[in-house]
mmCIF file of C-alpha atoms and ligand atoms in Angstrom:
data_model
loop_
_atom_site.group_PDB
_atom_site.id
_atom_site.type_symbol
_atom_site.label_atom_id
_atom_site.label_comp_id
_atom_site.label_asym_id
_atom_site.label_seq_id
_atom_site.Cartn_x
_atom_site.Cartn_y
_atom_site.Cartn_z
ATOM 1 C CA UNK Q 1 138.206 203.704 104.562
ATOM 2 C CA UNK Q 2 135.424 204.045 102.075
ATOM 3 C CA UNK Q 3 135.366 202.205 98.749
ATOM 4 C CA UNK Q 4 133.156 203.344 95.884
ATOM 5 C CA UNK Q 5 132.762 201.645 92.499
ATOM 6 C CA UNK Q 6 130.627 202.284 89.535
ATOM 7 C CA UNK Q 7 130.439 202.678 85.756
ATOM 8 C CA UNK Q 8 131.362 205.785 83.859
ATOM 9 C CA UNK Q 9 128.930 208.622 84.571
ATOM 10 C CA UNK Q 10 127.554 207.029 87.755
ATOM 11 C CA UNK Q 11 128.686 210.123 89.649
ATOM 12 C CA UNK Q 12 131.376 208.410 91.685
ATOM 13 C CA UNK Q 13 134.105 211.019 91.195
ATOM 14 C CA UNK Q 14 131.988 213.952 92.277
ATOM 15 C CA UNK Q 15 130.483 211.948 95.048
ATOM 16 C CA UNK Q 16 133.806 210.707 96.421
ATOM 17 C CA UNK Q 17 135.322 214.191 96.248
ATOM 18 C CA UNK Q 18 132.445 215.791 98.144
ATOM 19 C CA UNK Q 19 132.452 212.999 100.696
ATOM 20 C CA UNK Q 20 136.168 213.382 101.315
ATOM 21 C CA UNK Q 21 135.616 217.106 101.978
ATOM 22 C CA UNK Q 22 132.619 216.464 104.285
ATOM 23 C CA UNK Q 23 134.267 213.644 106.258
ATOM 24 C CA UNK Q 24 137.848 215.068 106.272
ATOM 25 C CA UNK Q 25 139.344 212.097 104.445
ATOM 26 C CA UNK Q 26 141.808 211.719 101.605
ATOM 27 C CA UNK Q 27 140.431 211.137 98.086
ATOM 28 C CA UNK Q 28 141.931 208.672 95.626
ATOM 29 C CA UNK Q 29 140.783 208.790 91.974
ATOM 30 C CA UNK Q 30 142.079 205.414 90.796
ATOM 31 C CA UNK Q 31 140.864 205.982 87.219
ATOM 32 C CA UNK Q 32 143.337 208.912 87.064
ATOM 33 C CA UNK Q 33 146.141 206.389 87.652
ATOM 34 C CA UNK Q 34 145.067 204.206 84.727
ATOM 35 C CA UNK Q 35 144.785 207.336 82.642
ATOM 36 C CA UNK Q 36 148.187 208.649 83.666
ATOM 37 C CA UNK Q 37 149.862 205.353 82.703
ATOM 38 C CA UNK Q 38 148.007 205.635 79.379
ATOM 39 C CA UNK Q 39 149.505 209.052 78.717
ATOM 40 C CA UNK Q 40 152.918 207.621 79.584
ATOM 41 C CA UNK Q 41 152.724 204.714 77.095
ATOM 42 C CA UNK Q 42 151.339 206.996 74.344
ATOM 43 C CA UNK Q 43 154.172 209.514 75.001
ATOM 44 C CA UNK Q 44 156.757 206.695 74.837
ATOM 45 C CA UNK Q 45 155.380 205.598 71.478
ATOM 46 C CA UNK Q 46 154.516 202.108 72.780
ATOM 47 C CA UNK Q 47 152.161 200.146 70.523
ATOM 48 C CA UNK Q 48 148.789 199.302 72.131
ATOM 49 C CA UNK Q 49 149.413 195.748 70.842
ATOM 50 C CA UNK Q 50 152.734 195.282 72.605
ATOM 51 C CA UNK Q 51 151.632 193.757 75.920
ATOM 52 C CA UNK Q 52 155.114 193.314 77.300
ATOM 53 C CA UNK Q 53 156.024 196.936 76.593
ATOM 54 C CA UNK Q 54 152.733 198.063 78.121
ATOM 55 C CA UNK Q 55 153.418 196.137 81.293
ATOM 56 C CA UNK Q 56 156.969 197.619 81.421
ATOM 57 C CA UNK Q 57 155.554 201.133 80.867
ATOM 58 C CA UNK Q 58 153.125 200.590 83.768
ATOM 59 C CA UNK Q 59 155.410 198.924 86.333
ATOM 60 C CA UNK Q 60 158.226 201.357 85.425
ATOM 61 C CA UNK Q 61 156.066 204.490 85.619
ATOM 62 C CA UNK Q 62 157.025 207.070 88.231
ATOM 63 C CA UNK Q 63 153.528 207.901 89.281
ATOM 64 C CA UNK Q 64 152.427 210.492 91.862
ATOM 65 C CA UNK Q 65 148.873 211.578 92.650
ATOM 66 C CA UNK Q 66 147.359 213.995 95.091
ATOM 67 C CA UNK Q 67 144.948 212.758 97.794
ATOM 68 C CA UNK Q 68 143.663 216.280 98.487
ATOM 69 C CA UNK Q 69 140.117 216.670 97.145
ATOM 70 C CA UNK Q 70 140.731 220.445 96.777
ATOM 71 C CA UNK Q 71 144.045 220.209 95.052
ATOM 72 C CA UNK Q 72 143.993 217.462 92.480
ATOM 73 C CA UNK Q 73 147.001 216.682 90.313
ATOM 74 C CA UNK Q 74 148.656 213.674 88.836
ATOM 75 C CA UNK Q 75 152.230 213.374 87.535
ATOM 76 C CA UNK Q 76 153.836 210.666 85.550
ATOM 77 C CA UNK Q 77 157.529 210.392 84.828
ATOM 78 C CA UNK Q 78 158.135 213.918 86.131
ATOM 79 C CA UNK Q 79 155.418 215.524 83.981
ATOM 80 C CA UNK Q 80 152.124 217.002 85.238
ATOM 81 C CA UNK Q 81 149.349 215.322 83.227
ATOM 82 C CA UNK Q 82 146.370 216.537 85.262
ATOM 83 C CA UNK Q 83 144.679 218.054 82.219
ATOM 84 C CA UNK Q 84 145.935 215.608 79.634
ATOM 85 C CA UNK Q 85 144.380 212.575 81.308
ATOM 86 C CA UNK Q 86 140.937 214.039 80.579
ATOM 87 C CA UNK Q 87 141.539 214.433 76.869
ATOM 88 C CA UNK Q 88 139.602 212.150 74.441
ATOM 89 C CA UNK Q 89 142.888 210.542 73.242
ATOM 90 C CA UNK Q 90 143.503 209.243 76.754
ATOM 91 C CA UNK Q 91 139.937 208.006 77.275
ATOM 92 C CA UNK Q 92 140.090 206.205 73.932
ATOM 93 C CA UNK Q 93 143.178 204.210 74.878
ATOM 94 C CA UNK Q 94 142.860 203.680 78.623
ATOM 95 C CA UNK Q 95 141.110 200.331 78.375
ATOM 96 C CA UNK Q 96 144.277 198.961 76.742
ATOM 97 C CA UNK Q 97 145.891 199.225 80.189
ATOM 98 C CA UNK Q 98 142.877 198.254 82.269
ATOM 99 C CA UNK Q 99 142.512 195.006 80.365
ATOM 100 C CA UNK Q 100 146.019 193.690 81.178
ATOM 101 C CA UNK Q 101 146.024 191.777 84.510
ATOM 102 C CA UNK Q 102 149.688 192.563 85.216
ATOM 103 C CA UNK Q 103 149.049 196.299 84.794
ATOM 104 C CA UNK Q 104 146.062 196.032 87.084
ATOM 105 C CA UNK Q 105 148.065 194.168 89.743
ATOM 106 C CA UNK Q 106 150.725 196.887 89.671
ATOM 107 C CA UNK Q 107 148.257 199.695 90.023
ATOM 108 C CA UNK Q 108 146.184 197.863 92.661
ATOM 109 C CA UNK Q 109 149.267 197.547 94.867
ATOM 110 C CA UNK Q 110 150.069 201.203 94.445
ATOM 111 C CA UNK Q 111 146.471 202.151 95.275
ATOM 112 C CA UNK Q 112 146.445 200.165 98.509
ATOM 113 C CA UNK Q 113 149.701 201.720 99.584
ATOM 114 C CA UNK Q 114 148.392 205.225 98.804
ATOM 115 C CA UNK Q 115 145.208 204.581 100.824
ATOM 116 C CA UNK Q 116 147.222 203.266 103.716
ATOM 117 C CA UNK Q 117 149.586 206.268 103.593
ATOM 118 C CA UNK Q 118 146.872 208.823 104.455
ATOM 119 C CA UNK Q 119 146.586 209.198 108.192
ATOM 120 C CA UNK Q 120 143.055 210.600 107.893
ATOM 121 C CA UNK Q 121 141.840 207.509 106.092
ATOM 122 C CA UNK Q 122 140.753 207.619 102.480
ATOM 123 C CA UNK Q 123 137.866 207.360 100.044
ATOM 124 C CA UNK Q 124 138.838 205.616 96.853
ATOM 125 C CA UNK Q 125 136.737 205.313 93.807
ATOM 126 C CA UNK Q 126 137.042 203.208 90.695
ATOM 127 C CA UNK Q 127 135.848 199.875 89.294
ATOM 128 C CA UNK Q 128 137.386 197.304 91.664
ATOM 129 C CA UNK Q 129 137.902 199.128 94.960
ATOM 130 C CA UNK Q 130 135.069 197.292 96.788
ATOM 131 C CA UNK Q 131 136.198 193.897 95.477
ATOM 132 C CA UNK Q 132 139.937 193.891 94.891
ATOM 133 C CA UNK Q 133 141.770 197.024 96.093
ATOM 134 C CA UNK Q 134 140.114 197.442 99.498
ATOM 135 C CA UNK Q 135 137.554 194.711 100.255
ATOM 136 C CA UNK Q 136 138.090 195.382 103.988
ATOM 137 C CA UNK Q 137 136.911 199.021 103.739
ATOM 138 C CA UNK Q 138 134.534 200.105 106.510
ATOM 139 C CA UNK Q 139 131.913 201.096 103.896
ATOM 140 C CA UNK Q 140 131.689 199.654 100.361
ATOM 141 C CA UNK Q 141 129.286 201.168 97.848
ATOM 142 C CA UNK Q 142 128.400 200.474 94.216
ATOM 143 C CA UNK Q 143 126.932 203.545 92.522
ATOM 144 C CA UNK Q 144 124.737 202.710 89.547
ATOM 145 C CA UNK Q 145 122.603 204.820 87.187
ATOM 146 C CA UNK Q 146 120.621 204.258 84.036
ATOM 147 C CA UNK Q 147 122.510 204.571 80.742
ATOM 148 C CA UNK Q 148 120.476 207.637 79.947
ATOM 149 C CA UNK Q 149 121.507 209.325 83.170
ATOM 150 C CA UNK Q 150 125.167 208.349 82.753
ATOM 151 C CA UNK Q 151 125.278 209.713 79.203
ATOM 152 C CA UNK Q 152 123.670 212.972 80.343
ATOM 153 C CA UNK Q 153 126.135 213.372 83.244
ATOM 154 C CA UNK Q 154 129.278 212.625 81.272
ATOM 155 C CA UNK Q 155 127.949 214.878 78.421
ATOM 156 C CA UNK Q 156 127.546 217.674 80.969
ATOM 157 C CA UNK Q 157 131.101 217.210 82.192
ATOM 158 C CA UNK Q 158 132.669 217.125 78.734
ATOM 159 C CA UNK Q 159 130.512 219.922 77.323
ATOM 160 C CA UNK Q 160 130.727 220.817 73.632
ATOM 161 C CA UNK Q 161 134.163 219.199 73.246
ATOM 162 C CA UNK Q 162 132.663 215.828 72.230
ATOM 163 C CA UNK Q 163 129.888 214.841 69.856
ATOM 164 C CA UNK Q 164 127.208 212.168 70.544
ATOM 165 C CA UNK Q 165 129.236 209.319 68.999
ATOM 166 C CA UNK Q 166 132.347 210.237 71.019
ATOM 167 C CA UNK Q 167 130.231 210.472 74.174
ATOM 168 C CA UNK Q 168 128.771 206.969 73.584
ATOM 169 C CA UNK Q 169 132.309 205.697 73.025
ATOM 170 C CA UNK Q 170 133.485 207.196 76.313
ATOM 171 C CA UNK Q 171 130.605 205.773 78.277
ATOM 172 C CA UNK Q 172 129.018 202.688 76.708
ATOM 173 C CA UNK Q 173 131.895 201.196 74.693
ATOM 174 C CA UNK Q 174 134.471 201.887 77.450
ATOM 175 C CA UNK Q 175 132.300 200.306 80.131
ATOM 176 C CA UNK Q 176 131.815 197.189 77.983
ATOM 177 C CA UNK Q 177 135.612 196.925 77.461
ATOM 178 C CA UNK Q 178 136.393 197.686 81.126
ATOM 179 C CA UNK Q 179 133.959 195.113 82.444
ATOM 180 C CA UNK Q 180 135.779 192.185 80.791
ATOM 181 C CA UNK Q 181 138.007 191.730 83.844
ATOM 182 C CA UNK Q 182 136.100 193.538 86.586
ATOM 183 C CA UNK Q 183 132.444 193.364 87.581
ATOM 184 C CA UNK Q 184 131.185 196.838 88.464
ATOM 185 C CA UNK Q 185 127.557 196.467 87.488
ATOM 186 C CA UNK Q 186 126.349 194.176 90.231
ATOM 187 C CA UNK Q 187 127.232 194.527 93.890
ATOM 188 C CA UNK Q 188 129.413 191.876 95.498
ATOM 189 C CA UNK Q 189 128.447 190.427 98.892
ATOM 190 C CA UNK Q 190 128.424 193.111 101.544
ATOM 191 C CA UNK Q 191 128.548 195.933 99.015
ATOM 192 C CA UNK Q 192 125.633 198.394 99.148
ATOM 193 C CA UNK Q 193 124.134 199.370 95.805
ATOM 194 C CA UNK Q 194 122.821 202.875 95.342
ATOM 195 C CA UNK Q 195 120.911 203.701 92.139
ATOM 196 C CA UNK Q 196 121.568 207.411 91.627
ATOM 197 C CA UNK Q 197 119.527 207.855 88.389
ATOM 198 C CA UNK Q 198 116.949 210.064 90.099
ATOM 199 C CA UNK Q 199 119.134 211.539 92.798
ATOM 200 C CA UNK Q 200 121.042 214.797 92.937
ATOM 201 C CA UNK Q 201 124.697 214.821 93.926
ATOM 202 C CA UNK Q 202 123.947 216.246 97.339
ATOM 203 C CA UNK Q 203 121.263 213.589 97.928
ATOM 204 C CA UNK Q 204 123.830 210.886 97.135
ATOM 205 C CA UNK Q 205 126.442 212.471 99.365
ATOM 206 C CA UNK Q 206 123.992 212.918 102.235
ATOM 207 C CA UNK Q 207 122.905 209.313 102.082
ATOM 208 C CA UNK Q 208 126.452 208.026 102.123
ATOM 209 C CA UNK Q 209 127.385 210.351 105.026
ATOM 210 C CA UNK Q 210 124.461 208.833 106.935
ATOM 211 C CA UNK Q 211 125.701 205.318 106.132
ATOM 212 C CA UNK Q 212 129.266 206.262 107.180
ATOM 213 C CA UNK Q 213 127.943 207.542 110.551
ATOM 214 C CA UNK Q 214 126.098 204.216 111.073
ATOM 215 C CA UNK Q 215 129.309 202.270 110.533
ATOM 216 C CA UNK Q 216 131.369 204.370 112.928
HETATM 217 O O1 LIG W 1 136.948 206.404 86.229
HETATM 218 P P1 LIG W 1 137.643 206.792 84.947
HETATM 219 O O2 LIG W 1 136.781 206.966 83.793
HETATM 220 O O3 LIG W 1 138.613 207.957 85.126
HETATM 221 O O4 LIG W 1 138.565 205.500 84.670
HETATM 222 C C1 LIG W 1 139.473 205.479 83.588
HETATM 223 C C2 LIG W 1 139.688 204.028 83.113
HETATM 224 O O5 LIG W 1 140.386 203.257 84.062
HETATM 225 C C3 LIG W 1 138.406 203.287 82.865
HETATM 226 O O6 LIG W 1 138.212 203.130 81.492
HETATM 227 C C4 LIG W 1 138.504 201.954 83.555
HETATM 228 C C5 LIG W 1 139.846 202.003 84.264
HETATM 229 N N1 LIG W 1 139.708 201.788 85.709
HETATM 230 C C6 LIG W 1 139.758 200.484 86.161
HETATM 231 O O7 LIG W 1 139.852 199.522 85.329
HETATM 232 N N2 LIG W 1 139.795 200.237 87.462
HETATM 233 C C7 LIG W 1 139.703 201.249 88.367
HETATM 234 N N3 LIG W 1 139.724 200.981 89.649
HETATM 235 C C8 LIG W 1 139.577 202.570 87.902
HETATM 236 C C9 LIG W 1 139.594 202.751 86.573
#
């Protein structure tokens, strides 16, 4: 098992996906699960202020996610929301879910079960994988990058669909909100920190492959 955490734009999704391909492991994007639950509560017309209803929407969600790095999809309550979870509306509201401890506990339990279900082993990425979801992983890594590098990367991913203010909201404001319950800016004991500001994706992947070989 490999656990990767980091803030938005640190490169953890692309890194984890490439690593899963290289090492023949499953890939779990835990942020996609928080996003899928967000789509479900917005669809159901639940108010972002109604904590009880948000918890019910989370624990009651019929959630399925692919662990195949080359065939990524996520479904909630029978609906494919693979594209919708990337829309600005979802990103704007997702911290509503990630800030509620009972919602986190429900998703963490699902994430552990998903990781354990993959016979190849799994690489999971998120904010609390190294500390809460899978602290026993063989390799635990915190990816960091300067704010400038993170804004540039997320901007590249989102393209012309967002303006500068929206981009800052998706990176800086969301990280501030998300870090209220979870620390993903400093490495916990035993977690290796890798500052990727001046590294290319393939350099990051190569260095983690080397670390994975050392821990074998
Ligand atoms: O990695 P991402 O941007 O897709 O994550 C979406 C949101 O989910 C993010 O705002 C924080 C939250 N999240 C979390 O709290 N814990 C995780 N393990 C993964 C994501």
